[in-house]
mmCIF file of C-alpha atoms in Angstrom:
data_model
loop_
_atom_site.group_PDB
_atom_site.id
_atom_site.type_symbol
_atom_site.label_atom_id
_atom_site.label_comp_id
_atom_site.label_asym_id
_atom_site.label_seq_id
_atom_site.Cartn_x
_atom_site.Cartn_y
_atom_site.Cartn_z
ATOM 1 C CA LYS A 43 0.000 0.000 0.000
ATOM 2 C CA ARG A 44 1.750 3.166 -1.160
ATOM 3 C CA THR A 45 1.007 6.533 -2.699
ATOM 4 C CA HIS A 46 3.216 9.143 -4.265
ATOM 5 C CA TYR A 47 3.017 12.877 -4.698
ATOM 6 C CA ALA A 48 0.033 13.444 -6.970
ATOM 7 C CA SER A 49 1.360 16.919 -7.765
ATOM 8 C CA SER A 50 4.347 19.102 -7.071
ATOM 9 C CA ILE A 51 4.949 19.556 -3.361
ATOM 10 C CA SER A 52 6.429 23.004 -3.922
ATOM 11 C CA SER A 53 3.752 24.338 -6.283
ATOM 12 C CA THR A 54 1.334 25.035 -3.418
ATOM 13 C CA ASN A 55 3.896 27.016 -1.405
ATOM 14 C CA ALA A 56 3.664 30.811 -1.341
ATOM 15 C CA GLN A 57 7.147 31.967 -2.332
ATOM 16 C CA ILE A 58 8.929 34.594 -0.253
ATOM 17 C CA SER A 59 11.976 36.743 -1.041
ATOM 18 C CA ASN A 60 15.481 35.957 0.178
ATOM 19 C CA PHE A 61 15.230 38.886 2.599
ATOM 20 C CA GLN A 62 11.963 37.538 4.001
ATOM 21 C CA LYS A 63 13.524 34.090 4.228
ATOM 22 C CA SER A 64 16.448 35.553 6.220
ATOM 23 C CA ILE A 65 14.054 37.245 8.645
ATOM 24 C CA LEU A 66 12.142 33.981 8.975
ATOM 25 C CA ALA A 67 15.373 32.079 9.658
ATOM 26 C CA VAL A 68 16.374 34.474 12.447
ATOM 27 C CA SER A 69 12.928 34.506 14.045
ATOM 28 C CA SER A 70 12.570 30.715 13.881
ATOM 29 C CA ALA A 71 16.058 30.251 15.365
ATOM 30 C CA PHE A 72 15.207 32.668 18.189
ATOM 31 C CA THR A 73 11.917 30.905 18.926
ATOM 32 C CA ALA A 74 13.440 27.417 18.708
ATOM 33 C CA PHE A 75 16.235 28.463 21.078
ATOM 34 C CA PHE A 76 13.836 29.586 23.806
ATOM 35 C CA ASP A 77 11.234 26.897 23.117
ATOM 36 C CA PRO A 78 12.902 23.701 21.761
ATOM 37 C CA GLY A 79 9.486 22.029 21.766
ATOM 38 C CA ARG A 80 8.371 24.160 18.823
ATOM 39 C CA GLY A 81 8.839 21.575 16.103
ATOM 40 C CA ASP A 82 7.303 23.900 13.516
ATOM 41 C CA MET A 83 9.990 26.517 14.161
ATOM 42 C CA ILE A 84 12.760 23.923 14.000
ATOM 43 C CA ALA A 85 11.301 22.714 10.688
ATOM 44 C CA THR A 86 11.173 26.289 9.360
ATOM 45 C CA LEU A 87 14.778 26.844 10.429
ATOM 46 C CA GLY A 88 15.810 23.696 8.573
ATOM 47 C CA GLU A 89 14.162 24.881 5.364
ATOM 48 C CA THR A 90 15.433 28.467 5.477
ATOM 49 C CA THR A 91 19.065 27.673 6.344
ATOM 50 C CA GLY A 92 19.740 24.253 4.851
ATOM 51 C CA SER A 93 19.670 24.736 1.064
ATOM 52 C CA ILE A 94 23.319 23.759 0.501
ATOM 53 C CA PHE A 95 22.950 20.684 2.671
ATOM 54 C CA VAL A 96 19.648 19.584 1.126
ATOM 55 C CA ASN A 97 21.383 19.782 -2.258
ATOM 56 C CA ARG A 98 24.115 17.517 -0.890
ATOM 57 C CA MET A 99 21.506 15.107 0.448
ATOM 58 C CA ARG A 100 19.895 14.977 -2.995
ATOM 59 C CA ASP A 101 23.304 14.414 -4.596
ATOM 60 C CA ASN A 102 23.936 11.512 -2.197
ATOM 61 C CA MET A 103 20.657 9.984 -3.328
ATOM 62 C CA LEU A 104 21.451 10.518 -7.006
ATOM 63 C CA ARG A 105 24.727 8.613 -6.592
ATOM 64 C CA ASP A 106 22.882 5.553 -5.276
ATOM 65 C CA LYS A 107 20.675 3.195 -7.309
ATOM 66 C CA THR A 108 17.992 2.931 -4.618
ATOM 67 C CA GLY A 109 18.249 6.641 -3.862
ATOM 68 C CA ARG A 110 17.546 7.463 -7.513
ATOM 69 C CA ARG A 111 14.512 5.180 -7.486
ATOM 70 C CA ILE A 112 13.160 6.849 -4.350
ATOM 71 C CA LEU A 113 13.549 10.269 -5.998
ATOM 72 C CA ARG A 114 11.771 8.979 -9.081
ATOM 73 C CA GLU A 115 8.892 7.205 -7.302
ATOM 74 C CA ARG A 116 8.570 9.589 -4.321
ATOM 75 C CA PRO A 117 6.932 7.299 -1.751
ATOM 76 C CA ARG A 118 5.237 8.965 1.223
ATOM 77 C CA ILE A 119 5.165 7.828 4.835
ATOM 78 C CA HIS A 120 1.858 8.367 6.617
ATOM 79 C CA SER A 121 -1.105 6.337 7.816
ATOM 80 C CA ASN A 122 -2.715 6.344 4.364
ATOM 81 C CA THR A 123 0.301 4.696 2.752
ATOM 82 C CA ILE A 124 1.480 2.329 5.495
ATOM 83 C CA ASP A 125 -0.650 -0.551 6.753
ATOM 84 C CA ILE A 126 0.092 -0.301 10.483
ATOM 85 C CA PRO A 127 -2.179 -3.269 11.471
ATOM 86 C CA TYR A 128 -0.237 -5.419 9.002
ATOM 87 C CA LEU A 129 3.074 -4.328 10.533
ATOM 88 C CA ARG A 130 1.771 -5.228 13.992
ATOM 89 C CA SER A 131 1.071 -8.761 12.719
ATOM 90 C CA LEU A 132 4.636 -9.352 11.543
ATOM 91 C CA GLN A 133 7.071 -11.617 13.334
ATOM 92 C CA LEU A 134 8.963 -10.160 16.287
ATOM 93 C CA GLY A 135 12.420 -9.048 15.221
ATOM 94 C CA THR A 136 11.404 -7.822 11.786
ATOM 95 C CA PHE A 137 11.895 -4.170 10.914
ATOM 96 C CA GLY A 138 8.164 -3.665 10.344
ATOM 97 C CA LYS A 139 7.242 -5.160 13.720
ATOM 98 C CA GLU A 140 9.892 -3.101 15.539
ATOM 99 C CA TYR A 141 8.678 0.061 13.805
ATOM 100 C CA ALA A 142 5.052 -0.679 14.737
ATOM 101 C CA ASN A 143 6.109 -1.405 18.325
ATOM 102 C CA PHE A 144 7.935 1.915 18.403
ATOM 103 C CA LEU A 145 4.855 3.808 17.187
ATOM 104 C CA ASP A 146 2.587 2.036 19.673
ATOM 105 C CA GLY A 147 5.015 2.343 22.562
ATOM 106 C CA GLN A 148 5.491 6.066 22.044
ATOM 107 C CA LYS A 149 1.814 6.613 21.145
ATOM 108 C CA VAL A 150 2.755 8.414 17.923
ATOM 109 C CA THR A 151 1.685 8.082 14.283
ATOM 110 C CA PRO A 152 3.499 8.662 10.980
ATOM 111 C CA ASP A 153 1.261 11.700 10.381
ATOM 112 C CA THR A 154 2.985 14.237 12.629
ATOM 113 C CA ARG A 155 5.671 15.519 10.244
ATOM 114 C CA VAL A 156 5.344 19.148 9.155
ATOM 115 C CA LYS A 157 4.884 19.738 5.422
ATOM 116 C CA VAL A 158 7.737 21.520 3.646
ATOM 117 C CA GLN A 159 6.802 25.147 2.958
ATOM 118 C CA TYR A 160 9.887 27.193 2.057
ATOM 119 C CA ILE A 161 11.808 25.025 -0.415
ATOM 120 C CA TYR A 162 10.659 25.801 -3.945
ATOM 121 C CA ASP A 163 12.577 23.241 -5.983
ATOM 122 C CA ASP A 164 10.218 20.271 -6.182
ATOM 123 C CA GLU A 165 12.872 17.573 -5.906
ATOM 124 C CA LEU A 166 14.668 19.286 -3.016
ATOM 125 C CA ALA A 167 11.338 19.784 -1.244
ATOM 126 C CA TYR A 168 10.728 16.053 -1.529
ATOM 127 C CA VAL A 169 14.190 15.254 -0.129
ATOM 128 C CA MET A 170 13.476 17.371 2.957
ATOM 129 C CA GLN A 171 10.008 15.833 3.325
ATOM 130 C CA ARG A 172 11.420 12.318 3.014
ATOM 131 C CA TYR A 173 14.048 13.129 5.630
ATOM 132 C CA ARG A 174 11.349 14.252 8.060
ATOM 133 C CA GLU A 175 9.111 11.280 7.394
ATOM 134 C CA CYS A 176 11.988 8.815 7.942
ATOM 135 C CA HIS A 177 12.676 10.172 11.437
ATOM 136 C CA ASP A 178 10.782 7.398 13.246
ATOM 137 C CA PHE A 179 12.562 4.766 11.149
ATOM 138 C CA PHE A 180 15.829 6.165 12.529
ATOM 139 C CA HIS A 181 14.441 5.768 16.048
ATOM 140 C CA ALA A 182 13.528 2.133 15.363
ATOM 141 C CA LEU A 183 16.946 1.354 13.880
ATOM 142 C CA THR A 184 18.978 3.069 16.613
ATOM 143 C CA LYS A 185 16.618 2.171 19.497
ATOM 144 C CA LEU A 186 16.883 5.730 20.797
ATOM 145 C CA PRO A 187 13.859 6.686 22.925
ATOM 146 C CA VAL A 188 11.552 9.642 22.343
ATOM 147 C CA ASN A 189 12.694 11.812 25.223
ATOM 148 C CA VAL A 190 14.940 14.866 25.348
ATOM 149 C CA GLU A 191 18.112 12.810 25.715
ATOM 150 C CA GLY A 192 17.167 10.357 22.965
ATOM 151 C CA GLU A 193 16.076 13.084 20.563
ATOM 152 C CA LEU A 194 19.310 15.016 21.114
ATOM 153 C CA ALA A 195 21.366 11.878 20.496
ATOM 154 C CA LEU A 196 19.442 11.330 17.268
ATOM 155 C CA LYS A 197 19.986 14.987 16.262
ATOM 156 C CA TRP A 198 23.750 14.461 16.600
ATOM 157 C CA PHE A 199 23.389 11.290 14.511
ATOM 158 C CA GLU A 200 21.424 13.234 11.867
ATOM 159 C CA LEU A 201 24.011 16.023 11.963
ATOM 160 C CA ALA A 202 26.696 13.496 11.016
ATOM 161 C CA GLN A 203 24.448 12.178 8.235
ATOM 162 C CA THR A 204 23.158 15.451 6.755
ATOM 163 C CA GLY A 205 25.038 18.473 8.112
ATOM 164 C CA LEU A 206 21.739 20.375 8.357
ATOM 165 C CA PRO A 207 22.209 23.573 10.452
ATOM 166 C CA MET A 208 18.994 23.030 12.403
ATOM 167 C CA THR A 209 20.380 19.736 13.730
ATOM 168 C CA LEU A 210 23.430 21.695 14.897
ATOM 169 C CA LEU A 211 21.239 24.215 16.734
ATOM 170 C CA SER A 212 19.307 21.453 18.477
ATOM 171 C CA SER A 213 22.511 19.583 19.274
ATOM 172 C CA PHE A 214 24.170 22.546 20.974
ATOM 173 C CA PHE A 215 21.279 24.251 22.729
ATOM 174 C CA GLY A 216 19.037 21.267 23.481
ATOM 175 C CA PRO A 217 21.308 20.046 26.309
ATOM 176 C CA LEU A 218 20.301 23.134 28.302
ATOM 177 C CA MET A 219 17.063 21.236 28.988
ATOM 178 C CA LEU A 220 18.964 18.368 30.653
ATOM 179 C CA SER A 221 20.260 17.953 34.172
ATOM 180 C CA SER A 222 24.030 18.043 34.707
ATOM 181 C CA LYS A 223 24.085 14.246 35.022
ATOM 182 C CA GLU A 224 22.114 13.841 31.784
ATOM 183 C CA GLN A 225 24.402 16.322 30.012
ATOM 184 C CA GLU A 226 27.450 14.356 31.112
ATOM 185 C CA ARG A 227 25.926 11.103 29.834
ATOM 186 C CA LEU A 228 24.920 12.781 26.554
ATOM 187 C CA PHE A 229 28.388 14.111 25.762
ATOM 188 C CA LYS A 230 30.376 11.150 27.087
ATOM 189 C CA LYS A 231 28.181 8.343 25.787
ATOM 190 C CA TYR A 232 25.714 9.396 23.110
ATOM 191 C CA VAL A 233 27.527 12.120 21.154
ATOM 192 C CA PRO A 234 30.699 10.092 20.387
ATOM 193 C CA TRP A 235 28.506 7.170 19.305
ATOM 194 C CA ALA A 236 26.237 9.392 17.177
ATOM 195 C CA LEU A 237 29.075 11.130 15.337
ATOM 196 C CA GLN A 238 30.956 7.908 14.639
ATOM 197 C CA CYS A 239 27.965 5.740 13.732
ATOM 198 C CA GLY A 240 26.192 8.506 11.791
ATOM 199 C CA SER A 241 29.249 9.313 9.693
ATOM 200 C CA GLN A 242 30.263 5.707 8.989
ATOM 201 C CA CYS A 243 26.919 4.020 8.266
ATOM 202 C CA LYS A 244 25.072 4.057 4.949
ATOM 203 C CA PHE A 245 23.277 7.284 4.006
ATOM 204 C CA LEU A 246 19.862 6.414 5.403
ATOM 205 C CA LEU A 247 17.788 8.272 2.812
ATOM 206 C CA ASN A 248 19.019 5.675 0.320
ATOM 207 C CA VAL A 249 16.983 2.965 2.057
ATOM 208 C CA TYR A 250 13.565 2.010 0.658
ATOM 209 C CA TYR A 251 12.119 1.309 4.097
ATOM 210 C CA GLU A 252 8.718 0.386 2.715
ATOM 211 C CA GLU A 253 10.335 -2.677 1.103
ATOM 212 C CA CYS A 254 12.107 -3.786 4.302
ATOM 213 C CA TRP A 255 9.173 -4.607 6.576
ATOM 214 C CA ASN A 256 9.902 -8.364 6.652
ATOM 215 C CA LYS A 257 13.662 -8.001 6.986
ATOM 216 C CA ASN A 258 15.311 -9.015 10.253
ATOM 217 C CA ILE A 259 16.193 -5.747 11.964
ATOM 218 C CA GLU A 260 19.527 -7.026 13.300
ATOM 219 C CA GLU A 261 20.579 -8.043 9.789
ATOM 220 C CA MET A 262 19.324 -4.689 8.510
ATOM 221 C CA ARG A 263 21.429 -2.799 11.051
ATOM 222 C CA LYS A 264 24.460 -4.858 10.059
ATOM 223 C CA GLU A 265 23.899 -4.152 6.357
ATOM 224 C CA LEU A 266 23.524 -0.427 7.037
ATOM 225 C CA GLY A 267 26.507 -0.260 9.380
ATOM 226 C CA ILE A 268 24.423 0.789 12.392
ATOM 227 C CA TYR A 269 25.476 -0.388 15.830
ATOM 228 C CA LEU A 270 23.602 0.404 19.031
ATOM 229 C CA VAL A 271 24.958 2.661 21.726
ATOM 230 C CA ASP A 272 26.359 0.723 24.691
#
């Protein structure tokens, strides 16, 4: 069960000038700094500051056979395209089952990702959208929890993968929300793992996750070069 973009994702976006985009970047960074829970502002910051890096992400996909197919077919990840009850029925230890368990355990759905608004190249807009919609797959593969510490560890992992400035902002200022003990654990345990694993493993946007539901997740991690934090 899968759908693709029926029309251009960027064609419905109201375009703004570079000056307006700069103002938006500053205001979203300011808001995200003082309220890290504002996912919409973090998303806006990613779109208004990450053009060079989104281009690099697209180039990484174009250099890979599966990445090129994903760009051509443009699969979407939401409850209308993924059969969650089917994933729940899969054998324990499969990627699909682990992903469904993650969604159920965290009481989240695939429908929470903000739509791209400020990237006007259609293909680049899709790359950013795909990156957002794969976020929960990254959680399932790394087994990082959905809490402040786990999200920050994943942001460092994503920074190593993508270089996106908004991941850098979250990585540096997010720890202010942690206790001193949690900060010490983050920087001694999670950050070294995230930077090493994120930079050495396969570029994760080149994975057609929708075709991996029945794959053993341990074998999948091994193929991708992902190892779990100790």
